[in-house]
Coordinates of C-alpha atoms in Angstrom, one line a residue:
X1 CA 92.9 121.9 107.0
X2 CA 92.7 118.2 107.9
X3 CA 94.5 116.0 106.5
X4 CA 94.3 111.8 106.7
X5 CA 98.2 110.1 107.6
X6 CA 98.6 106.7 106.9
X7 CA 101.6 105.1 106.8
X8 CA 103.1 101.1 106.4
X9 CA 100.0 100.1 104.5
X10 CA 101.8 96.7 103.6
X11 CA 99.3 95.5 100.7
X12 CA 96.1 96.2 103.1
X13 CA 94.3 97.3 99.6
X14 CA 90.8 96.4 101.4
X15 CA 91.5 98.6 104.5
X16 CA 92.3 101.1 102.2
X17 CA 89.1 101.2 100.4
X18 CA 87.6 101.2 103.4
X19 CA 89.6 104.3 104.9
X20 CA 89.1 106.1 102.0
X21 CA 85.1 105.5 102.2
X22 CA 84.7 106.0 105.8
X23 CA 87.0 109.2 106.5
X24 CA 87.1 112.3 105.0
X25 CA 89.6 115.1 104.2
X26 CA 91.1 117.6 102.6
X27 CA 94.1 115.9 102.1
X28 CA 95.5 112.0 102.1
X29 CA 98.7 111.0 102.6
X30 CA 99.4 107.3 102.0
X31 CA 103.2 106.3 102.7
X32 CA 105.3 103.4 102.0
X33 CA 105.6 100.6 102.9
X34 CA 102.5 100.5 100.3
X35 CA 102.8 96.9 98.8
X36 CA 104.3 94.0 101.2
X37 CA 104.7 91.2 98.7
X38 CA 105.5 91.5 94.8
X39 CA 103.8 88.2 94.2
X40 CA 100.2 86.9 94.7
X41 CA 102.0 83.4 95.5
X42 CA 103.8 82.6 98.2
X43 CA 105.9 80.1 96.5
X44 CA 107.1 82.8 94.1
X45 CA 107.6 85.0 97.1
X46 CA 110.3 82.2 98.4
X47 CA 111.8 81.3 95.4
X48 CA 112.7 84.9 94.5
X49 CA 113.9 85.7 97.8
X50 CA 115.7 82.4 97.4
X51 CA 117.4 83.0 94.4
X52 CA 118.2 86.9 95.0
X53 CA 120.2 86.1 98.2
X54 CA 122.0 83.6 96.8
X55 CA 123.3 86.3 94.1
X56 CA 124.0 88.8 96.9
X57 CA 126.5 86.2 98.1
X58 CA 127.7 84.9 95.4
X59 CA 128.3 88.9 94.5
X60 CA 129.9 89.2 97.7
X61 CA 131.8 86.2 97.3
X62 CA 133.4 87.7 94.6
X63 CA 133.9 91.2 96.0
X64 CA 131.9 93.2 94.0
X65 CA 129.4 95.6 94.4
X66 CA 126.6 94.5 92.1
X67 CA 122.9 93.7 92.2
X68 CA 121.7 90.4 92.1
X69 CA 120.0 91.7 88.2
X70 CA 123.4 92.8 86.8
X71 CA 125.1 90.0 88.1
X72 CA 122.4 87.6 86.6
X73 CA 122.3 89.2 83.5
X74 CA 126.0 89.1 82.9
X75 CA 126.3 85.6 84.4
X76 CA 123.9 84.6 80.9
X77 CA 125.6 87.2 78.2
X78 CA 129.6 87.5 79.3
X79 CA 129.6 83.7 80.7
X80 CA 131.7 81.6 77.9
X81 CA 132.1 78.5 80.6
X82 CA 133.2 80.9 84.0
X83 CA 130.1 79.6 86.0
X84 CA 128.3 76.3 86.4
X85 CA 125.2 75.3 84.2
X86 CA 123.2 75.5 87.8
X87 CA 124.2 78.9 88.1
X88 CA 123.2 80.1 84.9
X89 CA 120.0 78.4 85.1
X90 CA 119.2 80.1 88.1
X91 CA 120.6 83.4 86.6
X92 CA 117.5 82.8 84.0
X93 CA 115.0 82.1 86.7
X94 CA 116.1 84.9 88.5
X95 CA 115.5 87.4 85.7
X96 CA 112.1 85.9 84.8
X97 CA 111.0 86.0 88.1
X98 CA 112.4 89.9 88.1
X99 CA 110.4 91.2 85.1
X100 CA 107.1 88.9 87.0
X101 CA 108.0 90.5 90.2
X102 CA 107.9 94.3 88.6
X103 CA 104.4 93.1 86.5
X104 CA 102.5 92.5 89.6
X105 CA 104.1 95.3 91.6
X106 CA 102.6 97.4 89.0
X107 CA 99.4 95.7 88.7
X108 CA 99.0 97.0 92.5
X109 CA 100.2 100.3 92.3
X110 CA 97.2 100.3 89.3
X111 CA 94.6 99.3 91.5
X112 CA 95.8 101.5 94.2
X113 CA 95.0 104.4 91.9
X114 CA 91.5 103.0 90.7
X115 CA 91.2 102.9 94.4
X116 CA 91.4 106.4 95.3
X117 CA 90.0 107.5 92.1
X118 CA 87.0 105.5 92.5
X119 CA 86.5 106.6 96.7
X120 CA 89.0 109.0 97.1
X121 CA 87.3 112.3 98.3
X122 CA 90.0 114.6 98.4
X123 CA 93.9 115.1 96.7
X124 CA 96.0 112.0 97.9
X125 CA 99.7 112.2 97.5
X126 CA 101.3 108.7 97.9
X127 CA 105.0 107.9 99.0
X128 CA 107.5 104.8 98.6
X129 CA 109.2 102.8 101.2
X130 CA 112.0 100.4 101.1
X131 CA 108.9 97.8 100.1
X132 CA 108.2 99.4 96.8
X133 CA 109.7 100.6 93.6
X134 CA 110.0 103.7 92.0
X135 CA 106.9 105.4 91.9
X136 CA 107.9 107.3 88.2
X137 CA 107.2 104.6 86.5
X138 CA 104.0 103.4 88.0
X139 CA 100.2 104.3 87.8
X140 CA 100.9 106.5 90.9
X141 CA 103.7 108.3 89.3
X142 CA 101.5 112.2 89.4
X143 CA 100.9 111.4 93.3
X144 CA 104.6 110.5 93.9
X145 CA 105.9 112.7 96.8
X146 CA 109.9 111.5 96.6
X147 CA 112.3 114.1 95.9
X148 CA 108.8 115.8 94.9
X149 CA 107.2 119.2 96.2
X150 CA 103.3 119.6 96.0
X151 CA 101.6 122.7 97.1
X152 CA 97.8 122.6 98.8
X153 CA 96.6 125.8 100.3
X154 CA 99.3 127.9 101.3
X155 CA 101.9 124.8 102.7
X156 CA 104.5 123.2 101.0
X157 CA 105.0 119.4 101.0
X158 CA 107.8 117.4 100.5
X159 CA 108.8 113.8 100.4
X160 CA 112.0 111.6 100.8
X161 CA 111.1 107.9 100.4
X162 CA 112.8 104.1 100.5
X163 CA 115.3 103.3 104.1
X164 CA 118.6 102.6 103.8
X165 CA 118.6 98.8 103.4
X166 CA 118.4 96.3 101.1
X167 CA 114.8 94.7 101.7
X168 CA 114.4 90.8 100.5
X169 CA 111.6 90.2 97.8
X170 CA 111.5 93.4 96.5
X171 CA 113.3 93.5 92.7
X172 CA 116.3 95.5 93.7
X173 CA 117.2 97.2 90.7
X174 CA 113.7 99.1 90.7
X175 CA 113.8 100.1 94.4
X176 CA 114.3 103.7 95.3
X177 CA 117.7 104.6 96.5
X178 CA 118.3 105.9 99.8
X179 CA 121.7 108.4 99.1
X180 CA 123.2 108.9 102.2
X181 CA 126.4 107.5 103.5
X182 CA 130.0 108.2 104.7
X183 CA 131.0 110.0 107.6
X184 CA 132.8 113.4 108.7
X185 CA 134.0 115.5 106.2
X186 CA 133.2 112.9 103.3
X187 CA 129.1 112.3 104.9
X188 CA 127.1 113.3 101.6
X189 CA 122.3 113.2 102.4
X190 CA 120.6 113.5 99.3
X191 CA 117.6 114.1 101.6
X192 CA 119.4 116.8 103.7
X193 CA 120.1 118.8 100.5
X194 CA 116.4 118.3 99.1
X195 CA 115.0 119.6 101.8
X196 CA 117.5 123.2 102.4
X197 CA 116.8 123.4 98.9
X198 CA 113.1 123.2 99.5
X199 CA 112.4 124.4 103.1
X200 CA 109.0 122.9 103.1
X201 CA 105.9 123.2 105.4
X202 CA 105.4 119.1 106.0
X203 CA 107.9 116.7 105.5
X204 CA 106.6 113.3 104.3
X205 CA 109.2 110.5 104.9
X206 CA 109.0 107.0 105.0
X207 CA 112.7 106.3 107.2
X208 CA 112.6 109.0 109.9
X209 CA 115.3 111.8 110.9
X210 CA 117.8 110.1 113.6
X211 CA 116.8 109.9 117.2
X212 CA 113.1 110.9 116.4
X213 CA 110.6 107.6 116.2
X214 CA 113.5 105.5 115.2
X215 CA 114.0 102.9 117.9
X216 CA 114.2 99.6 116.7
X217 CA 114.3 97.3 119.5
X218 CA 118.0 95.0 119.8
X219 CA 119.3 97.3 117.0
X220 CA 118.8 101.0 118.2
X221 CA 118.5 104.2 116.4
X222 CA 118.4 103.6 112.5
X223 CA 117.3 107.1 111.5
X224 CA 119.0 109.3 109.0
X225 CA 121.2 111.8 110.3
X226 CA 121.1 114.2 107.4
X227 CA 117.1 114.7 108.1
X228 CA 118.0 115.1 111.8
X229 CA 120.7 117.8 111.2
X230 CA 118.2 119.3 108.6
X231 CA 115.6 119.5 111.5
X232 CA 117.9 120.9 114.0
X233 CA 118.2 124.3 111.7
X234 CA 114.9 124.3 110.2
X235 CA 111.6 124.7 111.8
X236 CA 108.5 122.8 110.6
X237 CA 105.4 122.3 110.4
X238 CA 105.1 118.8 111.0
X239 CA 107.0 115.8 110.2
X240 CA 105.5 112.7 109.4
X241 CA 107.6 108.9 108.8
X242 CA 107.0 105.9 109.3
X243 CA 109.3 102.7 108.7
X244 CA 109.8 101.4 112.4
X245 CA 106.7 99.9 113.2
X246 CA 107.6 99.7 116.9
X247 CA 108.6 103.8 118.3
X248 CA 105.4 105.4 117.1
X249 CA 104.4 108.7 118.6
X250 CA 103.9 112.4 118.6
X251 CA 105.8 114.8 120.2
X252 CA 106.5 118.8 119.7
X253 CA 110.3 120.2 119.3
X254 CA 110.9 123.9 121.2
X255 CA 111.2 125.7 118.1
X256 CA 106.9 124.2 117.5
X257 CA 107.8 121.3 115.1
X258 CA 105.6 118.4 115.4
X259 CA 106.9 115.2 114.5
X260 CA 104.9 111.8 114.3
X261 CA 104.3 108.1 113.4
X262 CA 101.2 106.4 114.1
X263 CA 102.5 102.9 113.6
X264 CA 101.6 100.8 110.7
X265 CA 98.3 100.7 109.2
X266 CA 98.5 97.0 107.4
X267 CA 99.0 94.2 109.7
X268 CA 102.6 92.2 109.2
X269 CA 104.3 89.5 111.0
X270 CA 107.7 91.0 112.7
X271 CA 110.3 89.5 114.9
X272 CA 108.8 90.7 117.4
X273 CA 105.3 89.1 117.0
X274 CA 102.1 89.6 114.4
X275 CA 101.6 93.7 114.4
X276 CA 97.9 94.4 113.7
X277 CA 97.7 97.8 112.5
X278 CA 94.6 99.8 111.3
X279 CA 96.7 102.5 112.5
X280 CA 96.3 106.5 111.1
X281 CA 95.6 110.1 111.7
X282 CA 93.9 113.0 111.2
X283 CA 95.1 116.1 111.8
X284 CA 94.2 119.4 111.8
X285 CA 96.7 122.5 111.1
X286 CA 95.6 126.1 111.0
X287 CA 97.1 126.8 107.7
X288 CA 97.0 130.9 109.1
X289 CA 99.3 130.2 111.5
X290 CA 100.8 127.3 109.5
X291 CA 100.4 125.5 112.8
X292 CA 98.9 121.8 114.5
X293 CA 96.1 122.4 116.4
X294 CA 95.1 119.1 116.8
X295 CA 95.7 115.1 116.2
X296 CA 93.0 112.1 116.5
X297 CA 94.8 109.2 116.5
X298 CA 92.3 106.1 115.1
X299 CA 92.3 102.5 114.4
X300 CA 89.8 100.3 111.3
X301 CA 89.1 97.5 112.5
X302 CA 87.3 95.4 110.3
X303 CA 84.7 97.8 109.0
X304 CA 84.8 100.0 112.4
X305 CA 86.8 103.1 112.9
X306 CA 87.9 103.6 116.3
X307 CA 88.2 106.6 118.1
X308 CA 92.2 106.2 120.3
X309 CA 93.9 109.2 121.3
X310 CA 92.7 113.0 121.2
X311 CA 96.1 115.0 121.2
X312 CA 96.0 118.8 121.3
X313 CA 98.2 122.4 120.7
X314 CA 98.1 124.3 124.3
X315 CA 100.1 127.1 123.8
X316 CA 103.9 125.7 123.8
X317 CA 103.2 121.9 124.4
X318 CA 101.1 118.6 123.5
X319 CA 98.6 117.4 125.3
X320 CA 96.3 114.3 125.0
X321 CA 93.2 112.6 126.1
X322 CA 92.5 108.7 125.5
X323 CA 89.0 108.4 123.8
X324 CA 85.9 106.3 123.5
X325 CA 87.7 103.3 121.5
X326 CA 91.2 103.6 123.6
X327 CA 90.6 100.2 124.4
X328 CA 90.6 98.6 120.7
X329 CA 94.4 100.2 120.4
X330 CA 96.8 97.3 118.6
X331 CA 99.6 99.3 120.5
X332 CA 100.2 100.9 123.7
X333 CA 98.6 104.4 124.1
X334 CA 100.3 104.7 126.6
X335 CA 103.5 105.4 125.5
X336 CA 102.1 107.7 122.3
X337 CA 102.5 111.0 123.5
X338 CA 106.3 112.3 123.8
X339 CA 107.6 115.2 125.4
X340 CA 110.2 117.8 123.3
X341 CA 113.2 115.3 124.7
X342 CA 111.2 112.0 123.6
X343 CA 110.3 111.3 127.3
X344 CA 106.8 109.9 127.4
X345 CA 103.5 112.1 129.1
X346 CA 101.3 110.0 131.0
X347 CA 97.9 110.4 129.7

C-alpha cells in the first residue's frame, strides 16, 4: 500500500492541487495545520488577533478562566454599566469578526474538498491542527480523522488532532481541544485512552508523543506524554505528526514502530526564519506483514517534485540513501534519518 503524508499545509491550497495531480496513491493523508490564516485580509488578521488578546487579558485580569467569545458576549448581554463603552464596543467587533472568521475558515475547508474531489485519485483522510477548527462541522467533516477510526485494507487508522496551546487568530471557541493535563496521580490524556481503546495500525497526529520529533528549539520537548506512554506499551505500525516544523525525521523503535515528520509542507514565517516547505511522503507498508518497507521523502517546488531521501526496512533497522533532487531539500537531510534512541545516521 502507498500512502501520500503531508502534514502543516498552512493554506498552501495551490500546492495542494498540485500534489494531488502529480502523485499518486492509495491513500492521502493531509494533516493540520491545514488553514494558516482565517481571513483573506491581513488587516482583519490583526485586528482579530488584536482584539482576542486583549480579552485573554482582560479575562486574566479578572481571574477567570473564559474565552475571549464568552467573555465578549457576556460583556454585551450581563453589562448594566460594569465595563467601559470602549470595551463593549470592542466586545461587538470581536464577535463580528468571530462569526467572519468561522465563514471563511469554512469557505476553505469547502474548497479543500472540491479539491480532492476534483484531483484527488485515491481515499484522503484529513486531520486538524491547533490552526483549524473542528472538522464536524465543516465540508471535511466524513474525512475527519480526530478521535475518529477509518479502516483501508486490513489497517486501522486513527487520529488525535489540535496541540495543547492556545494559537492567536484562530476563533478559539471552535478550535479542537487538546485534553490532557495534570500530573501524577491526577494526569488525565484523552488521546492516551483513545488510542488503548482503539489499538490502531497508524496513528495520525498533528502534536507528536513526548520525546519523539518534538524539539522545539529555546523551548524543548513539547510533546504529549500520554501518546508517549501509549507508545511505550503498544507497538505500531507507524506514527505520523507533525506540529514542530523544526525536529522532522524518521526513525524505527526496537519493538519495529516507525515514527515520522517530514516537516511542513506550506511555507510560514517562524521565529526562527521563513520555512519553505513542499515537504511530504510516500510510503510503502506491506499490509501482510503490517510492516514499512520503505519511505521517499520529496519536495514540490513550484510545479516540480523532487526526489530527497530514499529510506528503507533492512531487517531490524532504517537505512537511507540521498537521491537525485537531495540538493533542492528546504531542510537538512542530513539530520533526517534517526536511530531507535533519536541519534542521527549519517547518510
Amino acid at each position: 500500500m502507498r500512502i501520500v503524508y503531508t502534514t502543516d499545509i498552512h493554506d498552501a491550497l495551490k500546492e495542494l492541487r498540485v500534489l494531488l495531480t502529480k502523485t499518486e496513491a492509495d491513500l492521502y493523508l493531509l494533516s493540520g495545520d491545514i488553514l494558516y490564516h482565517a481571513f483573506y485580509d491581513d488587516m482583519k488578521v490583526y485586528e482579530f488577533v488584536c482584539l482576542q488578546e486583549e480579552f485573554y487579558a482582560l479575562a486574566k485580569e479578572e481571574g477567570r478562566s473564559i474565552v475571549p467569545y464568552d467573555l465578549a458576549t457576556e460583556i454585551l448581554r450581563n453589562n448594566e454599566g460594569g465595563y467601559p463603552a470602549e470595551t463593549v464596543l470592542k466586545a461587538a467587533e470581536y464577535r463580528i469578526l468571530f462569526h467572519r472568521a468561522s465563514r471563511t475558515m469554512k469557505e476553505k475547508y469547502g474548497m479543500i474538498e472540491d479539491l480532492i474531489r476534483k484531483y484527488g485519485n485515491a481515499a484522503s483522510f484529513v486531520l486538524p491542527g491547533n490552526y483549524d477548527i473542528d472538522l464536524r462541522y465543516t465540508a471535511l467533516s466524513s474525512r475527519n480523522l480526530h478521535k475518529n477510526t477509518m479502516y483501508f485494507e486490513n489497517l486501522t487508522l486513527a487520529g488525535y488532532g489540535g496541540a495543547p496551546i492556545a494559537t492567536s487568530g484562530i476563533p478559539e471557541k471552535l478550535a479542537v481541544p487538546y485534553q490532557e493535563a495534570g500530573r501524577g496521580v491526577e494526569f488525565y490524556s484523552e488521546p492516551y485512552d483513545f488510542f488503548v481503546e482503539v489499538e490502531p495500525d497508524i496513528l495520525v497526529l498533528h502534536n507528536p508523543a513526548y520525546g519523539y520529533f518534538d524539539r522545539i528549539p529555546t523551548l524543548g520537548h513539547v510533546g504529549s506524554n500520554g501518546i508517549r506512554n501509549y507508545l511505550d506499551d503498544h507497538p505500531a505500525t507507524l506514527v505520523l505528526s507533525g506540529h514542530v516544523h523544526e525536529d522532522y525525521g524518521v526513525m524505527m523503535k526496537s519493538d519495529g514502530t516507525v515514527l515520522m515528520n517530514p516537516s511542513n509542507f506550506g511555507g510560514v514565517d517562524s521565529p526562527y526564519g521563513f520555512q519553505h516547505g513542499g515537504l511530504f511522503a510516500e510510503i510503502l507498508i506491506d499490509t501482510d506483514s503490517r510492516t514499512v518497507q520503505e519511505i521517499f521523502l520529496k519536495r514540490l517546488k513550484g510545479n516540480q517534485i523532487c526526489d530527497l531521501l530514499h529510506v528503507r526496512r533492512d531487517e531490524n533497522r532504517l537505512v537511507g540513501e540521498l537521491m537525485k533532487d537531495a540538493a533542492e531539500s528546504s531542510i537538512d537531510l542530513g539530520l533526517f534519518l534517526r536511530d531507535r534512541n533519536g541519534t542521527v545516521i549519517d547518510l
